Coordinates of C-alpha atoms in Angstrom, one line a residue:
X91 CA -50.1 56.1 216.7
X92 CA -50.3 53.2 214.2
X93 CA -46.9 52.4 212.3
X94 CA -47.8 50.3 209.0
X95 CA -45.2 48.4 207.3
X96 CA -45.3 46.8 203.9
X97 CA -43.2 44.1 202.5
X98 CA -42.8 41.4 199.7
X99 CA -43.0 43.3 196.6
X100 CA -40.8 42.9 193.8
X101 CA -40.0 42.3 189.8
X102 CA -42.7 39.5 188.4
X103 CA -43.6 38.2 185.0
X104 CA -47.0 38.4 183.7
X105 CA -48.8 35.5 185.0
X106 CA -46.9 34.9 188.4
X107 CA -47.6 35.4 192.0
X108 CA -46.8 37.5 195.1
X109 CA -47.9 37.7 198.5
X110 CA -47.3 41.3 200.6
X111 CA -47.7 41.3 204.3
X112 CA -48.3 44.6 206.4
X113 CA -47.1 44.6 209.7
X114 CA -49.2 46.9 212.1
X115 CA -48.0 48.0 215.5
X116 CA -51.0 48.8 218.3
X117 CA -52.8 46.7 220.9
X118 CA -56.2 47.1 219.2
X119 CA -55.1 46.0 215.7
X120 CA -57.9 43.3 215.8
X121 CA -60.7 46.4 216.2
X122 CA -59.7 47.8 212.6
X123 CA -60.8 46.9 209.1
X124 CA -57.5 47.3 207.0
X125 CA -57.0 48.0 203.2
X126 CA -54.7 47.7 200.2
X127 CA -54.3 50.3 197.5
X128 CA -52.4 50.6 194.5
X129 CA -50.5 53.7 193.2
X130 CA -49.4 53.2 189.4
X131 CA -47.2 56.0 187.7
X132 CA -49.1 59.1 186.4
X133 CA -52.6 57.3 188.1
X134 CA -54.3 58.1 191.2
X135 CA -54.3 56.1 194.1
X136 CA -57.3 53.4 193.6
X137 CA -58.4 50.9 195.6
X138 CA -57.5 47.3 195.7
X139 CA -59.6 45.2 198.7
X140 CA -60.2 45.2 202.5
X141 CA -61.1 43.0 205.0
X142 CA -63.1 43.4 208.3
X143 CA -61.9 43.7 211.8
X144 CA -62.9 40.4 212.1
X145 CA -61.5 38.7 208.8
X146 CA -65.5 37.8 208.4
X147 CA -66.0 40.2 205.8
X148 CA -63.9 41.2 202.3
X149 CA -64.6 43.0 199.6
X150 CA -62.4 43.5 196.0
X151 CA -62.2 45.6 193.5
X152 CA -63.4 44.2 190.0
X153 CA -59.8 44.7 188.5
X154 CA -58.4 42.1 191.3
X155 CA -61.6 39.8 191.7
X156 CA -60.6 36.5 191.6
X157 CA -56.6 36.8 191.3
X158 CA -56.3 38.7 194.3
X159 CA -57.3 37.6 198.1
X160 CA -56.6 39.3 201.0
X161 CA -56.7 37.8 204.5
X162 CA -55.4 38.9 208.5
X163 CA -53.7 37.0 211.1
X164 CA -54.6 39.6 214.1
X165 CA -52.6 37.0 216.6
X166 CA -49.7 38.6 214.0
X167 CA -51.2 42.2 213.9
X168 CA -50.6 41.4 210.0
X169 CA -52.6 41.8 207.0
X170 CA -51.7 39.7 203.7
X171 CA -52.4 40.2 199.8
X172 CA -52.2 37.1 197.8
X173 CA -52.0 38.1 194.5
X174 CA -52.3 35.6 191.6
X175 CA -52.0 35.5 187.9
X176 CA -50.4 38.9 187.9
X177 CA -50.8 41.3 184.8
X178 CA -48.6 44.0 183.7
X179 CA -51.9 46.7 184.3
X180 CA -51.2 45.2 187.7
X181 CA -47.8 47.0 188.4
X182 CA -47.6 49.6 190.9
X183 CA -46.8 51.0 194.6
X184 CA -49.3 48.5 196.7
X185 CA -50.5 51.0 200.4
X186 CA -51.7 49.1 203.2
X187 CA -54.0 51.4 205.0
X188 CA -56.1 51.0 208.8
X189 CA -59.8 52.1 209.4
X190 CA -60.8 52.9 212.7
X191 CA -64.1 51.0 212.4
X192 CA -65.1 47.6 212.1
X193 CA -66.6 46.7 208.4
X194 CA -64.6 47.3 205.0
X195 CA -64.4 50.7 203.4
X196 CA -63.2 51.3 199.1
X197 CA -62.1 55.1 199.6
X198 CA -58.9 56.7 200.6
X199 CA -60.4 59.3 202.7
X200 CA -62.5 56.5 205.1
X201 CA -58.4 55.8 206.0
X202 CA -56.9 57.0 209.2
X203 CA -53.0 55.1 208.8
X204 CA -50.8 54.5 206.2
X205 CA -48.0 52.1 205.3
X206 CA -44.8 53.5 203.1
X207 CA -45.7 51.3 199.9
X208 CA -44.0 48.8 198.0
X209 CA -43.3 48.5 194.7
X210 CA -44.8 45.8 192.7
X211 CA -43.6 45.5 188.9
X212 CA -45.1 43.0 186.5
X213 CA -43.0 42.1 183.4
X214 CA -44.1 41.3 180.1

């Protein structure tokens, strides 16, 4: 089994910056893509960006394109978000997620492991 652990969220003001990390467990961490999500109250879980096995490849969703950039450190078994000029829209439970394959995937169900979340809150 994979064990996915987020960390670095937190209380921001509009315009500021976080960076999460998720820490995977597993000897073939470097073999899958991995994912972020974001759960905001009353919303469904959407997706946020994900990056190849390799790091070669990323892809973003247009609410986070160009604010947001994801990156891995397989040496680390860790995947980052770097997340820039943070809006209040932006506030939400943030999922890292694993993909048994090698290129990026956008849906929830293309997701074999999942972190616990954590909560991200942007202040106006």
């Amino acid at each position: 089994q994979v064990q996915l652990v987020e960390s670095g969220g937190g209380l921001v003001q509009a315009g500021g910056s976080l960076r999460l990390s998720c820490a995977a467990s597993g000897r073939t961490f470097s073999r899958y893509a991995m994912g972020w999500f974001r759960q905001a109250p009353g919303k469904e879980r959407e997706f946020v960006t994900a990056i190849s096995w390799s790091g070669g490849s990323t892809y973003y969703a247009d609410s986070v394109k160009g604010r947001f950039t994801i990156s891995r450190d397989n040496a680390k078994n860790t995947v980052y978000l770097q997340m820039n000029s943070l809006k209040p829209e932006d506030t939400a439970v943030y999922y890292c997620a694993a993909k048994r394959a090698r290129d990026v995937g956008t849906r929830l169900y293309e997701y074999d492991y999942w972190g616990q979340g954590t909560q991200v809150t942007v202040s106006s």
